[in-house]
XYZ file of C-alpha atoms in Angstrom:
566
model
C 0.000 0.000 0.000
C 1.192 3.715 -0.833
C 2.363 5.093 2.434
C 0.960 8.684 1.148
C -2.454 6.913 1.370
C -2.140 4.658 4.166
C -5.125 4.669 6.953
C -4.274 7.159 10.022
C -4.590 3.291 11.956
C -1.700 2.768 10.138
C 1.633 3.380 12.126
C 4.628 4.412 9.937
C 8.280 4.246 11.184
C 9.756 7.047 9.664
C 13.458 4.840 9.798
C 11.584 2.324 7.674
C 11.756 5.122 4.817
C 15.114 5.405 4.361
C 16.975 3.599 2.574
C 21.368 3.486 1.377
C 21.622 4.664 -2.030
C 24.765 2.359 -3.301
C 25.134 4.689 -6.012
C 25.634 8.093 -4.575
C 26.202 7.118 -0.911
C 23.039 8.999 0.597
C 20.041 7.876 2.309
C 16.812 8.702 0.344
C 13.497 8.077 0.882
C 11.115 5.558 -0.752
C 7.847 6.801 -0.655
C 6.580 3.123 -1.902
C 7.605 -0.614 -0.856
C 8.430 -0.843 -4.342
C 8.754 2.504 -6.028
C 11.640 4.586 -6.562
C 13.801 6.226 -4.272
C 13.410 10.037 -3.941
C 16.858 11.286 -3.091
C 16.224 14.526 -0.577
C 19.322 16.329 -2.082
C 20.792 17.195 -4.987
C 21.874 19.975 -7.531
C 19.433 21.585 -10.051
C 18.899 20.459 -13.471
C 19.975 16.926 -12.325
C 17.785 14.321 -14.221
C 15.014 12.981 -12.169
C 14.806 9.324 -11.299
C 13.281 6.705 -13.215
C 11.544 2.955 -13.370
C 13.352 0.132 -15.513
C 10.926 1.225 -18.167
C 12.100 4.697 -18.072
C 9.051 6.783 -16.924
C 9.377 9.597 -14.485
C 8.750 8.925 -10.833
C 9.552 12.181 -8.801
C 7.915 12.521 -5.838
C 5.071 14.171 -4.970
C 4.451 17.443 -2.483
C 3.989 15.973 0.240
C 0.255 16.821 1.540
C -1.172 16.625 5.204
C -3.036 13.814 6.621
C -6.928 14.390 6.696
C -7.866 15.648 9.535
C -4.825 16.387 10.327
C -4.244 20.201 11.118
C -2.504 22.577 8.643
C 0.891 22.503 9.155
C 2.241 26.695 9.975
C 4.293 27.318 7.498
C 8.264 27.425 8.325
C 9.799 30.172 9.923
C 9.788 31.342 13.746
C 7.297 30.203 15.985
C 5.628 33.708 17.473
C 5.824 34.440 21.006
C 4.835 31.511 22.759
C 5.924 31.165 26.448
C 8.231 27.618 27.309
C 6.070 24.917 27.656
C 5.969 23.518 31.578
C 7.263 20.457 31.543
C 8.874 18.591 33.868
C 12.529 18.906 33.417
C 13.843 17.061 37.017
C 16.282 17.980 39.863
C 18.231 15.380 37.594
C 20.216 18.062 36.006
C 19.274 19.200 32.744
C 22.977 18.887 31.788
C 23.004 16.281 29.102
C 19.974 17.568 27.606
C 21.172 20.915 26.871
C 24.290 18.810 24.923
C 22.242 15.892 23.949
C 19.357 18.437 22.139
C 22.316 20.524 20.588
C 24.398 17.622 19.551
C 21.209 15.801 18.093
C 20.587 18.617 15.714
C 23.964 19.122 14.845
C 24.050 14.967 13.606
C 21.243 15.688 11.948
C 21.870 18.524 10.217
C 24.872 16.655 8.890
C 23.124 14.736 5.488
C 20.537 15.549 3.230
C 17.630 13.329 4.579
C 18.196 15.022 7.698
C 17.403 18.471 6.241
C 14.212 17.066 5.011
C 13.348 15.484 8.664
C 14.304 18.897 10.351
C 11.265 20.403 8.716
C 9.196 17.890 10.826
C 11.312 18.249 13.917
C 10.791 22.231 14.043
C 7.067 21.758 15.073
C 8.073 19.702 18.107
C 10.141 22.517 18.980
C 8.968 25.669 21.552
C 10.034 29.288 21.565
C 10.286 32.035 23.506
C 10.709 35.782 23.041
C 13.722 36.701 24.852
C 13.914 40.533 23.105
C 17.418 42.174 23.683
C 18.809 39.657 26.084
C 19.966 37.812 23.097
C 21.049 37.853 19.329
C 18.148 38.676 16.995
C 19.851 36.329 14.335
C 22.160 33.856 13.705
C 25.485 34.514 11.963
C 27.460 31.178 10.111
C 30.048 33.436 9.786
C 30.902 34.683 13.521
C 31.587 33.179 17.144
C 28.747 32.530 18.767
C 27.588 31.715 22.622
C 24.984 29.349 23.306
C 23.448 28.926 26.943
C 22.113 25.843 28.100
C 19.437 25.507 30.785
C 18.142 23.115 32.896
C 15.071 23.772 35.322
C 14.464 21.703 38.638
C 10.787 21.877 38.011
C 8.861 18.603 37.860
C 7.447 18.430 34.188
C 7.553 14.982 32.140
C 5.852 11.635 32.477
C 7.529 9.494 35.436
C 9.676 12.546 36.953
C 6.985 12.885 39.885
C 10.139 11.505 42.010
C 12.421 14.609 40.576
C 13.319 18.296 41.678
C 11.594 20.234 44.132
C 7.908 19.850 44.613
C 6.129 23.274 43.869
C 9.157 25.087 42.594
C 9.113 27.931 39.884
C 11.808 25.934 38.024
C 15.129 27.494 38.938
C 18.486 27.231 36.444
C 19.463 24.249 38.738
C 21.740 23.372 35.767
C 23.553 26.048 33.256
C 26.094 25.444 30.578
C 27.724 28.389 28.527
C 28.540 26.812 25.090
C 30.623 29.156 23.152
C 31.883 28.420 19.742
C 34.941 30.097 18.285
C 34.442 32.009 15.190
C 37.020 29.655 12.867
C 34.427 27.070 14.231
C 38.199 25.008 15.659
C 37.307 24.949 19.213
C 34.120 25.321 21.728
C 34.195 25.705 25.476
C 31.595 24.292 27.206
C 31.499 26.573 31.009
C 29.424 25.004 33.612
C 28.085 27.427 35.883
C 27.151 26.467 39.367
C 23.556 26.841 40.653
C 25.065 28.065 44.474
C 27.069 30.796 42.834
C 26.464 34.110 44.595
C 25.731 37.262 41.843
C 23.499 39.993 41.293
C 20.666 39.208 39.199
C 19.368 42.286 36.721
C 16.242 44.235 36.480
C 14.464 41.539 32.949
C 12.343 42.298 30.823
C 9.815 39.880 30.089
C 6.912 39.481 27.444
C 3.950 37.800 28.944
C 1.796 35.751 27.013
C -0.786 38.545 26.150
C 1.950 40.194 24.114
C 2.628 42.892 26.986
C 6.237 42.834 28.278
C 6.859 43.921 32.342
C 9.999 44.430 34.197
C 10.974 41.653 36.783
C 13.280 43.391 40.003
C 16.681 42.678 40.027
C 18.356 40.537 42.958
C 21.606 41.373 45.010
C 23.897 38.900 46.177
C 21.681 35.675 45.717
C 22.115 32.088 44.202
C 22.164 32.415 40.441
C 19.079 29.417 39.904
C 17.446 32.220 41.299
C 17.983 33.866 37.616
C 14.881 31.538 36.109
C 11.521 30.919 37.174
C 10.934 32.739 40.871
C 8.840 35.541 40.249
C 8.204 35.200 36.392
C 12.020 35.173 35.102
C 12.579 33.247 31.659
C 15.402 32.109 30.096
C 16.211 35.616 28.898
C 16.848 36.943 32.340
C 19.197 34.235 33.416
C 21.346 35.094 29.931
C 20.765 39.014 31.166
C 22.726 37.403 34.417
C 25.325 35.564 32.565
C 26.222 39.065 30.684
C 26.244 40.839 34.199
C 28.068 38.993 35.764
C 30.833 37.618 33.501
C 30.775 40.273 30.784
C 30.281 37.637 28.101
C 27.214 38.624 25.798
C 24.711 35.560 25.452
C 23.136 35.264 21.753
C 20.975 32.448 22.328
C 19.589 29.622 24.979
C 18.175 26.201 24.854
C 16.705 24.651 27.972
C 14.726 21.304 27.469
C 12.768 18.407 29.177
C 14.933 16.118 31.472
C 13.117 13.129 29.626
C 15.825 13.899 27.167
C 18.478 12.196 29.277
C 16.477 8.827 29.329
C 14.960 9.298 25.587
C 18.483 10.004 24.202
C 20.741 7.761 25.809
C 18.095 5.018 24.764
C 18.358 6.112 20.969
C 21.865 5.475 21.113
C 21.836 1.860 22.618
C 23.347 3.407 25.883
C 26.373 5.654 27.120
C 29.283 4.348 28.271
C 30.320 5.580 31.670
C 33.361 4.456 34.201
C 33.802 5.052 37.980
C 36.437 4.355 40.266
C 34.380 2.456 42.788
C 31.564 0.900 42.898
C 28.184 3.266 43.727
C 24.953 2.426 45.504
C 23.135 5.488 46.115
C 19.522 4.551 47.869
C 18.913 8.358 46.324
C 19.253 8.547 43.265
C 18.642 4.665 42.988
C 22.280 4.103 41.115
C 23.659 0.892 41.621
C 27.381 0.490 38.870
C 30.040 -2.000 39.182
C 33.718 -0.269 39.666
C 35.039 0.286 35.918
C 33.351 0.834 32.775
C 29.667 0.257 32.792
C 26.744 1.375 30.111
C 24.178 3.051 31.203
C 20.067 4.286 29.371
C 16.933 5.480 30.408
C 16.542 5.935 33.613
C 19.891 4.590 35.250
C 21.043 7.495 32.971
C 18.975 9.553 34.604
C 20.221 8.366 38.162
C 23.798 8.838 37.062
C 23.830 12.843 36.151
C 21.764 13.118 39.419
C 23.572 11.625 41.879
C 25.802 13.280 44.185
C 26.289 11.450 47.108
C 28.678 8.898 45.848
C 30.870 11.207 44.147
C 33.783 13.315 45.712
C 32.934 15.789 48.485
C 29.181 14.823 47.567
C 28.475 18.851 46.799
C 27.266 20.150 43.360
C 30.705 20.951 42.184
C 31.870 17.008 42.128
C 28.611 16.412 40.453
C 29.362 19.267 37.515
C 32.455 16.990 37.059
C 30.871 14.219 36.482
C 27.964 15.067 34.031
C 30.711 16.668 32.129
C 31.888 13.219 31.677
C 28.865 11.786 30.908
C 28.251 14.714 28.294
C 31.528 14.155 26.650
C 30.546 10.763 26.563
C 27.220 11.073 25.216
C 29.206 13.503 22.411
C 31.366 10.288 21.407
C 28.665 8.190 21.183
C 26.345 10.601 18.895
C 29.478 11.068 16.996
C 30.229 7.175 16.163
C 29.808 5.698 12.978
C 27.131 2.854 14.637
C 24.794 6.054 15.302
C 25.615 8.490 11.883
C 24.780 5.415 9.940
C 21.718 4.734 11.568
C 18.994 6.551 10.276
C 16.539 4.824 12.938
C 18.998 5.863 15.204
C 19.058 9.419 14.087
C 15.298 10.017 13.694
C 14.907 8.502 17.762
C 17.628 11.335 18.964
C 15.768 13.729 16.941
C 12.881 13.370 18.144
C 13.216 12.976 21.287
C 15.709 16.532 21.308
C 13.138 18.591 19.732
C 10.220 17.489 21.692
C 12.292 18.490 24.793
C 13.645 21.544 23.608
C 12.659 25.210 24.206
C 14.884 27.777 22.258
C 14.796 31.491 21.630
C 13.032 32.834 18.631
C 16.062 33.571 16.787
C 17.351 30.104 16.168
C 13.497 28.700 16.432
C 13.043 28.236 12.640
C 14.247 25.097 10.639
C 16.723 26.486 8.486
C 18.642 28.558 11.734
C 18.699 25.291 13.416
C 20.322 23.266 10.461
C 22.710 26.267 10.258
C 23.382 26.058 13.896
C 23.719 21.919 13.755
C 26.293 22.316 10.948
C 28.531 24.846 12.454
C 28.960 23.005 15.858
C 29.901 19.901 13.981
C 32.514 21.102 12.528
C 34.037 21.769 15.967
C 36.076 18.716 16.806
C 35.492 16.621 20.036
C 38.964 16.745 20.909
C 38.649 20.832 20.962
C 35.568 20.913 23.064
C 36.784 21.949 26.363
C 34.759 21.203 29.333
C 35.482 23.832 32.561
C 33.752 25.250 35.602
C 33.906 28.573 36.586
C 36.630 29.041 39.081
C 34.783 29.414 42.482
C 35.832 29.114 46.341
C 33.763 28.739 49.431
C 31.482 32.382 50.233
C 33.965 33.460 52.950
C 30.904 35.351 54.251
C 29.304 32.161 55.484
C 29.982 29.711 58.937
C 28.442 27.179 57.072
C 29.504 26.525 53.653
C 26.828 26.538 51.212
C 26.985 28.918 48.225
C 30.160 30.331 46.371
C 31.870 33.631 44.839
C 33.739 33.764 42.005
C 37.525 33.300 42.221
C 38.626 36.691 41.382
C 42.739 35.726 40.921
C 41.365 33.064 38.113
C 37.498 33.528 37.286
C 38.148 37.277 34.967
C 40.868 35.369 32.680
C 38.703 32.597 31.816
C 35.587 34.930 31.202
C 38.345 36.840 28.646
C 39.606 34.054 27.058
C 35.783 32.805 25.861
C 35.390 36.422 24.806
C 38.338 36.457 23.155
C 37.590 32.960 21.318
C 40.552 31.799 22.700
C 40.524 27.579 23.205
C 41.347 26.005 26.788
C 43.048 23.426 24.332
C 46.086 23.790 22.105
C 44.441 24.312 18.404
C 45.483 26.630 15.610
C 42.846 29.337 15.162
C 42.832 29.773 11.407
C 43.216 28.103 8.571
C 46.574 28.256 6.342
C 45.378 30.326 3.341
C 43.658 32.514 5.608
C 46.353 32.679 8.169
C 49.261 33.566 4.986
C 47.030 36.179 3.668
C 46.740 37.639 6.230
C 50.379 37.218 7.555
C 51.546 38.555 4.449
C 49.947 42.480 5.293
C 52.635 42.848 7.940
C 55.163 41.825 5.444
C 57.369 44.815 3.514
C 58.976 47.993 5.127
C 57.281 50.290 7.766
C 57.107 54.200 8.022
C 58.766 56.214 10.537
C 56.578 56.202 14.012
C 56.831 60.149 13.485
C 55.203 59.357 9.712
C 52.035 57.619 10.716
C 48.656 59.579 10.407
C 46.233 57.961 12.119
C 42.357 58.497 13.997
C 41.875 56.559 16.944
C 37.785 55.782 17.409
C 36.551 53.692 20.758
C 34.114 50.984 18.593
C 33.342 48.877 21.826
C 36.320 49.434 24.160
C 36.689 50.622 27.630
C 35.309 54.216 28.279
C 38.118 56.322 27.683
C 40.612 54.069 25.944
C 40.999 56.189 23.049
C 42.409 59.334 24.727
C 44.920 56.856 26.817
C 45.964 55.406 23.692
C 46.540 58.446 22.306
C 48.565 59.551 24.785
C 50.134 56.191 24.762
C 51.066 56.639 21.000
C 52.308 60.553 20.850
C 54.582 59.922 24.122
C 55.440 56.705 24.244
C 55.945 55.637 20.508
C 56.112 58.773 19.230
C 53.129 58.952 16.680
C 52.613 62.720 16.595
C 50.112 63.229 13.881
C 47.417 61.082 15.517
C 44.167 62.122 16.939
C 41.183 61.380 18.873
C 37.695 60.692 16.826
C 35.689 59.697 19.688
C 32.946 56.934 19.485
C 32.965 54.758 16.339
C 29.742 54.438 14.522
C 28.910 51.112 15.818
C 30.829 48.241 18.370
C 32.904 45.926 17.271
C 34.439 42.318 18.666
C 37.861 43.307 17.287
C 40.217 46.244 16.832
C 40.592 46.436 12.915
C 42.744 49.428 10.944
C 41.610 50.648 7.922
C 44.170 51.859 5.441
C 44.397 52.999 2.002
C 46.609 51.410 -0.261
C 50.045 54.067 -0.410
C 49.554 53.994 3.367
C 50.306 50.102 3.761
C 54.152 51.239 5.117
C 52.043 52.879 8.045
C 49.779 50.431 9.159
C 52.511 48.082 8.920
C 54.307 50.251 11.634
C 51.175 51.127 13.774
C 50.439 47.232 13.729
C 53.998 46.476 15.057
C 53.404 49.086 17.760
C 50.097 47.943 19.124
C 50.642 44.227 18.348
C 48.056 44.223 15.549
C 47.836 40.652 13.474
C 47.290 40.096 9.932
C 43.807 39.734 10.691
C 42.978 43.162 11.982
C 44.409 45.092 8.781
C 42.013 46.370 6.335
C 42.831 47.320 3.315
C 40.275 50.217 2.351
C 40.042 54.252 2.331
C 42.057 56.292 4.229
C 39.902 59.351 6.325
C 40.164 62.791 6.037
C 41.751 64.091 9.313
C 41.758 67.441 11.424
C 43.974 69.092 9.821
C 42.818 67.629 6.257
C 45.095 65.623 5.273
C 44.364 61.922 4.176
C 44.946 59.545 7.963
C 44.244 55.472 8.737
C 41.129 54.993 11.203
C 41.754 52.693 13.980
C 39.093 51.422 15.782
C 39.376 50.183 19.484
C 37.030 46.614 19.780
C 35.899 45.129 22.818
C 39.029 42.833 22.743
C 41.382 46.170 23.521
C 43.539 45.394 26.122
C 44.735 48.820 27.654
C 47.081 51.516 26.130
C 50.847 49.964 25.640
C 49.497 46.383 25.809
C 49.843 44.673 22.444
C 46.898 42.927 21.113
C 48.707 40.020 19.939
C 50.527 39.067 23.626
C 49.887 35.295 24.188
C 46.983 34.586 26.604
C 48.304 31.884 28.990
C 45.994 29.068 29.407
C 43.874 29.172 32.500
C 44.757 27.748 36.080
C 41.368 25.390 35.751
C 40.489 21.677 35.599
C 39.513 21.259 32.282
C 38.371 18.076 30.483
C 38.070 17.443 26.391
C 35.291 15.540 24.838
C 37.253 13.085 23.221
C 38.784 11.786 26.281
C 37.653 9.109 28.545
C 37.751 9.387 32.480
C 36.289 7.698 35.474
C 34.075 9.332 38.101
C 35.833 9.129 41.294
């Protein structure tokens, strides 16, 4: 029978579908037990499939089921507040990795293009106005956060999180992605971490938007849920309180930690000793064990078998299981599988709820496809570097680490990787080498206008001064504010002024990267000058851009690398 026209008491697997195209290498889907096979990709004008007989058989639009109703068409999904479900106390943790690293194996082949345009109606969105990016960019860095509620939502999680609760950010990952796409940190961010929580914004579901009171010195879960915060005031807090800007969140159901790790046949897990928590119900062998459903569940959750039995230890050890789970949805056993790939989507979307900006099909693919081109062995799992709240008897929250926490915020601003990876590509990196290449002017040659495009307040003046005194560039002058912010400090130069830049780059430490060729600018006194423009990665008058950033003093972990839970 025609699966188009099969009976709605007719259950389809969508795996059953698919099928290996020995001839081009894809999967493709057969609309009919014995028809042709419809390949989902391919370039125009290519010449449509045929029967042994040689008649056409391309597929058909694909129409609705009766009854069924109309499908919105594709694009972002309106205003429509997070759907309550029951994420648990269980930590949220792989889900936020699990939902991202499902789309991203999707988004890999051409079938799972086609699927995604299913998988966007399981998906929920919510208006999180300025607190994050209103698009999505392929082509820069990016910053991701990951939430995880302790509210009880989901079928079977009556036994999770706190009864009654709001649904607090009881779990919170910062996933940033560098712009050259060769390295991602993933920053866990404890729930007991004393900060100040901002004044949010929020739209409510009548379209109306009201202002939520900001918090002093509290517990950062405190950024979600109490008193009508969404996700976008617990990114507002992230951005207050480690100067990194947030562009977009996705918090989903804990039911993702048992649906996911079934899809895969299980994630492999190790611990030191063996565990029997009457808890969280987890009962492991010492060594390597695989664990699914809901021992998965148990695993990410418990906390009493593992270190000083505090949420810290337990951080550590779901982002082992996450790197883990990242291997696993990596391997060949699962990229092969379509059935495999279809269950993990499925179950990610259904517990996902993502900001408007990345809530449409086509942002999502685009998202999937530019984490997967970060390698596991770059993805760098840290914490953010705490110690005990010296204002308390009784330890129970923490503060950030002030002689550690501020480098490690810079370096993910920066796009700098906790891992040793080259940032660019060759080509890119000998073009761009090859600006700083041929003679430079005399310091007391260089015209230039120094604009503040995102720096420091005042930084434009001090590097002024820095540059007349110090180095001795005389003809250079202050322009003031830039027309608009940007990440990086660039220099724009006109072509019979290359012999400058190349000496104002050697001064301030400028690479390859931050010279632009272009127009020069009509200075104060009218004569032709370069235009440098202070971004937000300016360091401070007299300190060169290009200084090496030591890595940070923090335990780190990669994805690729296997460790036991001790």
């Amino acid at each position: 029978m025609d699966a188009q026209r099969r009976g709605r008491g007719d259950q389809i697997d969508p795996a059953d579908q698919w099928v290996l195209n020995p001839n081009t290498g894809e999967y493709e889907l057969r609309l009919t037990p014995s028809g042709a096979q419809s390949p989902v990709s391919g370039t125009r004008g290519s010449t449509p499939p045929t029967r042994a007989g040689g008649a056409r058989t391309d597929v058909p639009p694909q129409r609705r089921r009766r009854g069924a109703p109309e499908e919105p068409p594709p694009g972002r999904r309106g205003g429509r507040r997070p759907v309550q479900r029951k994420p648990k106390k269980a930590k949220k943790v792989l889900v936020w990795t699990g939902g991202t690293m499902a789309f991203v194996l999707v988004g890999v082949g051409a079938a799972g293009y086609f699927y995604l345009r299913h998988l966007e109606g399981n998906v929920t969105t919510t208006d999180v106005g300025s607190a994050g990016a209103s698009n999505f960019s392929k082509d820069e860095a990016f910053s991701i956060l990951i939430i995880g509620t302790d509210k009880r939502t989901g079928e079977g999680n009556e036994g999770y999180g706190d009864k009654g609760s709001s649904g607090h950010a009881d779990t919170t990952i910062l996933l940033h992605v560098a712009k050259d796409r060769s390295n991602a940190t993933a920053l866990s961010i404890p729930r007991d971490l004393i900060v100040n929580i901002p004044d949010c914004p929020t739209k409510l579901e009548d379209g109306s938007e009201k202002v939520v009171p900001g918090l002093q010195g509290v517990r950062f879960n405190r950024s979600l849920g109490e008193g009508g915060r969404d996700p976008g005031c617990t990114m507002r807090t992230v951005k207050e309180n480690t100067g990194i800007q947030v562009d977009h969140f996705m918090m989903a159901d804990f039911n993702a930690v048992k649906t996911l790790t079934t899809a895969v046949d299980g994630v492999d897990v190790c611990v030191e000793k063996p565990v029997n928590d009457k808890e969280s119900k987890l009962v492991l062998p010492a060594g390597p064990s695989k664990v699914e459903g809901e021992q998965a569940l148990a695993f990410v959750r418990t906390r009493k078998s593992f270190g000083n039995s505090g949420d810290l230890d337990r951080i550590k050890v779901q982002q082992q299981f996450l790197g883990s789970l990242m291997r696993k949805m990596s391997s060949g056993d699962t990229l092969t599988s379509p059935s495999k790939l279809l269950k993990l989507a499925e179950a990610a979307t259904k517990a996902l709820t993502v900001d408007q900006a990345i809530g449409s099909v086509g942002t999502l693919k685009d998202v999937a496809l530019e984490l997967k081109k970060v390698p596991t062995k770059n993805i760098s799992f840290a914490t953010v570097p705490v110690v005990d709240n010296p204002a308390e008897k009784v330890k129970a929250t923490v503060v950030l680490d002030e002689s550690k926490a501020p480098q490690v915020f810079d370096m993910i601003k920066n796009d700098v990787s906790f891992t040793e990876v080259k940032q660019q590509k060759k080509k890119e990196k000998d073009a761009e080498a090859a600006r700083l290449k041929g003679t430079k002017a005399p310091a007391s040659e260089v015209r230039v206008r120094i604009l503040n495009g995102g720096a420091v307040a005042g930084s434009a003046q001090k590097t002024l001064q820095y540059l007349q005194v110090e180095e001795g560039v005389t003809k250079s002058e202050n322009g003031g504010n830039a027309p608009a912010e940007l990440a990086r400090t660039t220099l724009e130069y006109a072509p019979d002024q290359a012999d400058q830049a190349r000496r104002l780059a050697d001064i301030m430490g400028l690479s390859g990267s931050a010279l632009k060729p272009g127009e020069s600018v009509t200075n104060s006194q009218g004569v032709p000058a370069m235009t440098l423009t202070l971004g937000k990665d300016f360091k401070g008058a007299g300190v060169k851009l290009d200084a090496p950033v030591e890595a940070a003093d923090v335990e780190k972990s990669t994805a690729d690398k296997v460790k036991c839970a001790s």
